[in-house]
Amino acid sequence: MSAHAVEPKITLFDIPSICKPQAWSGNTWKARYILNYKRIPYKTVWIPYPDIEKTLVNLGGEGKATSKRADDPTKPLYTLPAILDETGTEAVLIVDSVNIAEYLDQKYPERPVMPNVGKALEFAVEALFTSTVWPLAVMPLLPFADQIQDERSQPYFRESRERVFKKKIEEFSPEGPIRDSQWKALQEGLDKFAAVLDKNGPNIYFVRGGINPTFADFLLAARIRWIKTIAPEEWRKRGVEQWSNGRWGKLLKSLEPWESPAE
């Protein structure tokens, strides 16, 4: 940032990594895509996993936990993405990508990502993908996510996941037939999901079938991008870009204009 540049009044809180650029999370990429698409200036503050709850609570996020911790359901789970909007007289903290999308559409209505007409479709796509496809990605991908955590985050990431699944992270997806079967199941899940989207017609890669992406497209791209970022060798080895007749690679290509800044 130059000496004369005005610092953005919106902050995106993201999770650091050892990747270059750092952005990797399938959750926070949803918010990053949306900010980039809507051309809203922002800065990124990187928050390691162990510091997320403290940071959000200190910013007024008490009670804004998105769920309960899987490894200890008695405790709230504070997650990212979150944004802090300091454009007004009082700072506003928004947590969770859906809430962020709706808030930004209300405050910055140009280039909407949650169209009022048929908004339920955005929620339906998220619910369907999260319940049917995403569980298939957990075991084969978490070991790779563990490897790209920074020094502060990795112990928390590893220990919390091992408590949930009650085994070492190296046992989630051992190389060989088990890993191959996991990736095959993930491919089949994505193929089934793609078959629904294919009802829009050939060479149409956005959920609503138009020329402009919406929240659902950013959701899907963020998840696919997560795979590509944390497991690039597996991505190439298994030809993920060509799965589902190339739909997922073409979706990422379609959204390239809104990948930057990825920092």
PDB file of N, CA and C in Angstrom, residues 10-16 28 43-47 80-84:
ATOM      1  N   ILE A  10     -13.006  -2.097   5.255  1.00  0.00           N
ATOM      2  CA  ILE A  10     -13.551  -3.437   5.475  1.00  0.00           C
ATOM      3  C   ILE A  10     -12.389  -4.413   5.626  1.00  0.00           C
ATOM      4  N   THR A  11     -12.470  -5.227   6.654  1.00  0.00           N
ATOM      5  CA  THR A  11     -11.443  -6.230   6.923  1.00  0.00           C
ATOM      6  C   THR A  11     -12.034  -7.619   6.757  1.00  0.00           C
ATOM      7  N   LEU A  12     -11.363  -8.451   5.996  1.00  0.00           N
ATOM      8  CA  LEU A  12     -11.715  -9.868   5.895  1.00  0.00           C
ATOM      9  C   LEU A  12     -10.779 -10.647   6.803  1.00  0.00           C
ATOM     10  N   PHE A  13     -11.350 -11.420   7.700  1.00  0.00           N
ATOM     11  CA  PHE A  13     -10.552 -12.280   8.571  1.00  0.00           C
ATOM     12  C   PHE A  13     -10.460 -13.658   7.929  1.00  0.00           C
ATOM     13  N   ASP A  14      -9.245 -14.092   7.704  1.00  0.00           N
ATOM     14  CA  ASP A  14      -8.991 -15.344   7.000  1.00  0.00           C
ATOM     15  C   ASP A  14      -7.986 -16.168   7.809  1.00  0.00           C
ATOM     16  N   ILE A  15      -7.833 -17.420   7.423  1.00  0.00           N
ATOM     17  CA  ILE A  15      -6.955 -18.352   8.130  1.00  0.00           C
ATOM     18  C   ILE A  15      -5.643 -18.474   7.355  1.00  0.00           C
ATOM     19  N   PRO A  16      -4.505 -18.250   7.992  1.00  0.00           N
ATOM     20  CA  PRO A  16      -3.232 -18.295   7.278  1.00  0.00           C
ATOM     21  C   PRO A  16      -2.837 -19.715   6.888  1.00  0.00           C
ATOM     22  N   THR A  28     -13.561 -19.534   3.755  1.00  0.00           N
ATOM     23  CA  THR A  28     -13.273 -18.108   3.620  1.00  0.00           C
ATOM     24  C   THR A  28     -13.184 -17.665   2.164  1.00  0.00           C
ATOM     25  N   LYS A  43      -9.074  -5.241   3.242  1.00  0.00           N
ATOM     26  CA  LYS A  43      -7.766  -5.757   3.620  1.00  0.00           C
ATOM     27  C   LYS A  43      -7.984  -7.086   4.325  1.00  0.00           C
ATOM     28  N   THR A  44      -6.948  -7.910   4.353  1.00  0.00           N
ATOM     29  CA  THR A  44      -7.030  -9.212   5.005  1.00  0.00           C
ATOM     30  C   THR A  44      -6.219  -9.197   6.288  1.00  0.00           C
ATOM     31  N   VAL A  45      -6.816  -9.724   7.341  1.00  0.00           N
ATOM     32  CA  VAL A  45      -6.092  -9.985   8.582  1.00  0.00           C
ATOM     33  C   VAL A  45      -6.123 -11.489   8.796  1.00  0.00           C
ATOM     34  N   TRP A  46      -4.957 -12.082   8.989  1.00  0.00           N
ATOM     35  CA  TRP A  46      -4.829 -13.533   9.096  1.00  0.00           C
ATOM     36  C   TRP A  46      -4.907 -13.954  10.559  1.00  0.00           C
ATOM     37  N   ILE A  47      -5.843 -14.838  10.857  1.00  0.00           N
ATOM     38  CA  ILE A  47      -6.086 -15.276  12.231  1.00  0.00           C
ATOM     39  C   ILE A  47      -5.865 -16.785  12.334  1.00  0.00           C
ATOM     40  N   LEU A  80     -14.428 -18.742  10.778  1.00  0.00           N
ATOM     41  CA  LEU A  80     -14.266 -17.754   9.722  1.00  0.00           C
ATOM     42  C   LEU A  80     -14.856 -18.337   8.442  1.00  0.00           C
ATOM     43  N   PRO A  81     -15.318 -17.464   7.526  1.00  0.00           N
ATOM     44  CA  PRO A  81     -14.987 -16.056   7.395  1.00  0.00           C
ATOM     45  C   PRO A  81     -15.783 -15.140   8.314  1.00  0.00           C
ATOM     46  N   ALA A  82     -15.203 -13.979   8.520  1.00  0.00           N
ATOM     47  CA  ALA A  82     -15.885 -12.863   9.161  1.00  0.00           C
ATOM     48  C   ALA A  82     -15.354 -11.593   8.520  1.00  0.00           C
ATOM     49  N   ILE A  83     -16.191 -10.572   8.496  1.00  0.00           N
ATOM     50  CA  ILE A  83     -15.727  -9.266   8.037  1.00  0.00           C
ATOM     51  C   ILE A  83     -16.048  -8.233   9.102  1.00  0.00           C
ATOM     52  N   LEU A  84     -15.219  -7.219   9.170  1.00  0.00           N
ATOM     53  CA  LEU A  84     -15.458  -6.068  10.039  1.00  0.00           C
ATOM     54  C   LEU A  84     -15.621  -4.856   9.139  1.00  0.00           C
TER      55      LEU A  84
END
